[in-house]
mmCIF file of C-alpha atoms and ligand atoms in Angstrom:
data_model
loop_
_atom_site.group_PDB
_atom_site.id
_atom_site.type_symbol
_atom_site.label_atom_id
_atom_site.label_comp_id
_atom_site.label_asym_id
_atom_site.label_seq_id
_atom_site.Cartn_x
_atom_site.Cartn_y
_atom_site.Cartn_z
ATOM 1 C CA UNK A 1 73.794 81.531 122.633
ATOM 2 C CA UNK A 2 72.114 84.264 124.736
ATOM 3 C CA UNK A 3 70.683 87.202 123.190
ATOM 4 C CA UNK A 4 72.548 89.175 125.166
ATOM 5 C CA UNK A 5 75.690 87.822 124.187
ATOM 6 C CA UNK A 6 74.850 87.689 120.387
ATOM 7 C CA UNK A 7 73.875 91.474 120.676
ATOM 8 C CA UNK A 8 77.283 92.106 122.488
ATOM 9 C CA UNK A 9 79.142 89.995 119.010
ATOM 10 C CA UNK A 10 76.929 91.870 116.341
ATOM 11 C CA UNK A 11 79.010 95.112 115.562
ATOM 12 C CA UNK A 12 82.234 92.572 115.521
ATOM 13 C CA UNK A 13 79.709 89.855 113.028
ATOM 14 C CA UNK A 14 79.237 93.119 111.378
ATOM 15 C CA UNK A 15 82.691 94.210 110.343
ATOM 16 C CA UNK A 16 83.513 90.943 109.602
ATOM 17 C CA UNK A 17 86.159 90.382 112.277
ATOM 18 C CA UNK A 18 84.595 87.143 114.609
ATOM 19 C CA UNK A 19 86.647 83.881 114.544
ATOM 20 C CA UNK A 20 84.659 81.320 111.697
ATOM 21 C CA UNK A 21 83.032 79.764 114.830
ATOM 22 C CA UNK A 22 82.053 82.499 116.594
ATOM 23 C CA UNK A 23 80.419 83.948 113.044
ATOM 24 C CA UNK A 24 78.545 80.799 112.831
ATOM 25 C CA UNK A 25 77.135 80.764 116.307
ATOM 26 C CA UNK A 26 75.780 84.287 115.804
ATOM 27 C CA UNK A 27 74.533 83.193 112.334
ATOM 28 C CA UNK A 28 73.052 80.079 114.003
ATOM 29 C CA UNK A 29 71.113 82.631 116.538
ATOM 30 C CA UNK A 30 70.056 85.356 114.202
ATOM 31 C CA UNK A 31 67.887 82.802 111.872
ATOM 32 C CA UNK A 32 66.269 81.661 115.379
ATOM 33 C CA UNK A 33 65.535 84.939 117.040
ATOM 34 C CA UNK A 34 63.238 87.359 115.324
ATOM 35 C CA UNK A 35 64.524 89.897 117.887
ATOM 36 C CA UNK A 36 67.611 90.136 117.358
ATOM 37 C CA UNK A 37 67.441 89.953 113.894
ATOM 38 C CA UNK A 38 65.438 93.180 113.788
ATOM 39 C CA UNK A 39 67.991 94.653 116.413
ATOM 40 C CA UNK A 40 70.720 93.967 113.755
ATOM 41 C CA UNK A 41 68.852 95.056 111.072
ATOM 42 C CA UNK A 42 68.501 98.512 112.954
ATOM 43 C CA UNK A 43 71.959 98.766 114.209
ATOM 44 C CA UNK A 44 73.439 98.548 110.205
ATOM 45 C CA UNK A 45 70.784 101.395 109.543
ATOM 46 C CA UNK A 46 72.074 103.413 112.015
ATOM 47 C CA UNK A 47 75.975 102.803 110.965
ATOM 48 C CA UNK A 48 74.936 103.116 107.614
ATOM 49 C CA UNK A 49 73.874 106.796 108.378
ATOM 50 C CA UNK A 50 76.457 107.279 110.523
ATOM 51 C CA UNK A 51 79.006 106.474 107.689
ATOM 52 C CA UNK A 52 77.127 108.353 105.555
ATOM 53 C CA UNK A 53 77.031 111.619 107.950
ATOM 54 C CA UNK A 54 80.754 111.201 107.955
ATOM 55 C CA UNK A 55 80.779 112.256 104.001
ATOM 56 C CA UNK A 56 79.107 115.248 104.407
ATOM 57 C CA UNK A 57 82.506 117.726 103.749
ATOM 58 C CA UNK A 58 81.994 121.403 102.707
ATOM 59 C CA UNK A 59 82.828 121.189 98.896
ATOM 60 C CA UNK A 60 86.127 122.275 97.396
ATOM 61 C CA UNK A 61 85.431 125.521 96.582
ATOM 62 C CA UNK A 62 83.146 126.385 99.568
ATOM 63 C CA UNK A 63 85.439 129.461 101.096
ATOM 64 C CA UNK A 64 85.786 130.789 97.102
ATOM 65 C CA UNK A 65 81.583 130.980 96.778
ATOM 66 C CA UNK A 66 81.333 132.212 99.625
ATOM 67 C CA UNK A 67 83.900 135.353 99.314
ATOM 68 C CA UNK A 68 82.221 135.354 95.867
ATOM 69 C CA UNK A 69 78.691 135.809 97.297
ATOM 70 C CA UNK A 70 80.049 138.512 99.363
ATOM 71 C CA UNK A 71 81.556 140.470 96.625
ATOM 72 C CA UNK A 72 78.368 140.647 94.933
ATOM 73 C CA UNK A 73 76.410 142.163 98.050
ATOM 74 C CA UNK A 74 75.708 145.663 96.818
ATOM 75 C CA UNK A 75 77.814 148.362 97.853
ATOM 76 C CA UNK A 76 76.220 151.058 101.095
ATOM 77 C CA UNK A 77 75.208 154.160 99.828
ATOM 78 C CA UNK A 78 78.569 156.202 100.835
ATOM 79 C CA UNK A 79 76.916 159.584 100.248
ATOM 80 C CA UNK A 80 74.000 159.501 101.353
ATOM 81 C CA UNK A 81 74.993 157.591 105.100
ATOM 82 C CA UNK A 82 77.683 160.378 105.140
ATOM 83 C CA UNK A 83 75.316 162.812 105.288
ATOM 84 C CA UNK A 84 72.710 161.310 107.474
ATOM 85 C CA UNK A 85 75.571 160.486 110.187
ATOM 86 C CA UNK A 86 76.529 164.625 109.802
ATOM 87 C CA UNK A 87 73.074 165.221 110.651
ATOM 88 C CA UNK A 88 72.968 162.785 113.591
ATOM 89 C CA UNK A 89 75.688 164.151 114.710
ATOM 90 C CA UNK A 90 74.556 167.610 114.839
ATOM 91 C CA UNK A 91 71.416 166.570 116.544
ATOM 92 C CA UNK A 92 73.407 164.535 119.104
ATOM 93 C CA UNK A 93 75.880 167.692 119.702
ATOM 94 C CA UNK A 94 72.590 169.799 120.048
ATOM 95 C CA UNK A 95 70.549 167.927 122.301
ATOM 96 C CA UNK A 96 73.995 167.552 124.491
ATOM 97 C CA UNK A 97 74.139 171.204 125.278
ATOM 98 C CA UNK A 98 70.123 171.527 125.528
ATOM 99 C CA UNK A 99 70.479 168.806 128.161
ATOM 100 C CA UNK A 100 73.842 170.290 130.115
ATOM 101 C CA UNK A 101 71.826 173.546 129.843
ATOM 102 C CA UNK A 102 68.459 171.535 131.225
ATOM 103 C CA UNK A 103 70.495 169.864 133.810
ATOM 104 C CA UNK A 104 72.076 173.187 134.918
ATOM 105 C CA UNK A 105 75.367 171.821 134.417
ATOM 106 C CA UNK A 106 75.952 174.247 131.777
ATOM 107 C CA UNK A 107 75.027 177.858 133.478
ATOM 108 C CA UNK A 108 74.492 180.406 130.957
ATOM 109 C CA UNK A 109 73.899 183.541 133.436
ATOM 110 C CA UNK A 110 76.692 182.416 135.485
ATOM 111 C CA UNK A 111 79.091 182.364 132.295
ATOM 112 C CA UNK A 112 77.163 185.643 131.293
ATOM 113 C CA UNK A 113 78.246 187.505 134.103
ATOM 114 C CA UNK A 114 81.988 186.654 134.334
ATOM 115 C CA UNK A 115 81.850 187.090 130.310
ATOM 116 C CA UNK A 116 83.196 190.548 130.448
ATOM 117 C CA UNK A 117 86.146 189.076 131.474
ATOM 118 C CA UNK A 118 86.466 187.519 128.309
ATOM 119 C CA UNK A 119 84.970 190.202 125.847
ATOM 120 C CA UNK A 120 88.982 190.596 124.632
ATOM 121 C CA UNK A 121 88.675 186.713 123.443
ATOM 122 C CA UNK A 122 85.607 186.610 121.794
ATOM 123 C CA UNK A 123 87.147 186.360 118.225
ATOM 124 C CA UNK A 124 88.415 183.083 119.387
ATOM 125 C CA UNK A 125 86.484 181.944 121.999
ATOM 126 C CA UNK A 126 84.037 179.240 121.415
ATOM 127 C CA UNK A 127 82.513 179.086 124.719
ATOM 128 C CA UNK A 128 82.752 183.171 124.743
ATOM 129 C CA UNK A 129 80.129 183.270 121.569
ATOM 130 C CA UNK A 130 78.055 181.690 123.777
ATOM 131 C CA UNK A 131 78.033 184.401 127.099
ATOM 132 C CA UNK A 132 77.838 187.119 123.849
ATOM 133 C CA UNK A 133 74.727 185.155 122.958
ATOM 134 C CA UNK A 134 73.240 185.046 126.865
ATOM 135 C CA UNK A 135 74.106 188.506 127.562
ATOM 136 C CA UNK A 136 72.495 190.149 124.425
ATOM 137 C CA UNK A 137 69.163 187.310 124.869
ATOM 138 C CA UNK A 138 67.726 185.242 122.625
ATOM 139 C CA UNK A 139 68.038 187.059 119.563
ATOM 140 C CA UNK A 140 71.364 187.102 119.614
ATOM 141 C CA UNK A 141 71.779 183.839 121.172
ATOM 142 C CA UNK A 142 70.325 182.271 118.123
ATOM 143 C CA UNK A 143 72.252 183.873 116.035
ATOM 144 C CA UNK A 144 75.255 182.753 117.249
ATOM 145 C CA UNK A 145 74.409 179.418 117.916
ATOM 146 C CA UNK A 146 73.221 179.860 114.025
ATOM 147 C CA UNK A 147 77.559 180.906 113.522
ATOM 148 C CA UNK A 148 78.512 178.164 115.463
ATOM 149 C CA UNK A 149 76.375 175.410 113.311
ATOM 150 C CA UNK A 150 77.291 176.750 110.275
ATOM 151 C CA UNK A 151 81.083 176.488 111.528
ATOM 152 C CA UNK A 152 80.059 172.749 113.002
ATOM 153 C CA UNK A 153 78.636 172.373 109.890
ATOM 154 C CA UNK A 154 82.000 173.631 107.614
ATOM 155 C CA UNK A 155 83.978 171.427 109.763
ATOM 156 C CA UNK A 156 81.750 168.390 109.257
ATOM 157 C CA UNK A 157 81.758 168.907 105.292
ATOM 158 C CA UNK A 158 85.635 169.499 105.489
ATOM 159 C CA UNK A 159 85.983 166.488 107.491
ATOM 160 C CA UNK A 160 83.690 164.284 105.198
ATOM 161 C CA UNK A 161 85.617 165.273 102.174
ATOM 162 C CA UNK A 162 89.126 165.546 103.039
ATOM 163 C CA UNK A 163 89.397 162.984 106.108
ATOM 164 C CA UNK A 164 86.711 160.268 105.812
ATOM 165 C CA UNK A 165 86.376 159.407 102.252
ATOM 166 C CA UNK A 166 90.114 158.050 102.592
ATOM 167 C CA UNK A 167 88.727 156.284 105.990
ATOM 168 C CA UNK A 168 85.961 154.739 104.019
ATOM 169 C CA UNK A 169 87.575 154.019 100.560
ATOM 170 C CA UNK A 170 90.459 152.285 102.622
ATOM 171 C CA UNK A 171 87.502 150.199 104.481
ATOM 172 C CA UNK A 172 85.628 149.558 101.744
ATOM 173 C CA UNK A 173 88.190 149.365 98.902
ATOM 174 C CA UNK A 174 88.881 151.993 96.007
ATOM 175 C CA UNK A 175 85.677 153.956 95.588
ATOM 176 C CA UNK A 176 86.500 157.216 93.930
ATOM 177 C CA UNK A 177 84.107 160.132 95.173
HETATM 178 ZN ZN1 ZN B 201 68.293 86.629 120.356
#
């Protein structure tokens, strides 16, 4: 018998299924030929593993520790991330109209000087605080832009009490604030 063809019998020797003859002919072969003795020695290593790899299943209860695991990761700080986004917020709708104003997009003296159009709206008029504030200068200007935070501000701490602690207790599950 060739080595060849002895190497071509060996997973069929292997797994038992050769006719008595051809078993003994590859037999015969492997106690004469150191090489391909240590080729079948290496090819039952390698099923072995193989086999072996095949066994490697998650455990029963994998998906259950692993929710598990989750439910013990702390908690975010609702609170405090409520109030940091409020702030980031307020920066972000600040450095918006510093930028439009930068950019020229927003024109202050342009508003300014069609504002007396407007004077009759100004108890209303968000955008008409703002020509009140250009036309009477900075002074004025920051003091209005000091009404219209603190209203931002109101309507941020309104928002965060009444609107997203449902949001995040309905994310997050029943937190009570
Ligand atoms: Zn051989």
């Amino acid at each position: 018998m060739k080595c060849s063809a002895c190497r071509d019998l060996l997973s069929a020797y292997a797994e038992g299924t050769l006719s008595h003859g051809a078993a003994a002919h590859v037999q015969a072969h492997l106690d004469g030929c150191i090489g391909c003795r240590t080729f079948a020695e290496e090819m039952m290593v390698v099923e072995h593993r193989l086999a072996r790899m095949s066994e490697l299943e998650p455990r029963a209860d994998f998906t259950h520790l692993v929710m598990a695991a989750v439910a013990r990761m702390p908690a975010p700080a609702p609170r405090r991330s409520r109030m940091m986004w409020l702030g980031v917020y307020d920066l972000l709708a600040w450095a918006v109209a510093i930028m439009l104003t930068a950019t020229g997009v927003l024109r202050w003296k342009t508003l300014a000087a069609d504002g007396g159009l407007l004077l009759g709206k100004f108890a209303v008029s968000a955008d008409g605080l703002y020509r009140v504030a250009d036309h009477f200068h900075l002074t004025t200007f920051a003091l209005a832009g000091g009404l219209v935070e603190g209203a931002v501000l109101l309507l941020f701490l309104y928002a965060g009490r009444h609107y997203l602690a449902r949001v995040q207790s309905a994310i997050f599950g029943a937190q009570t604030t």
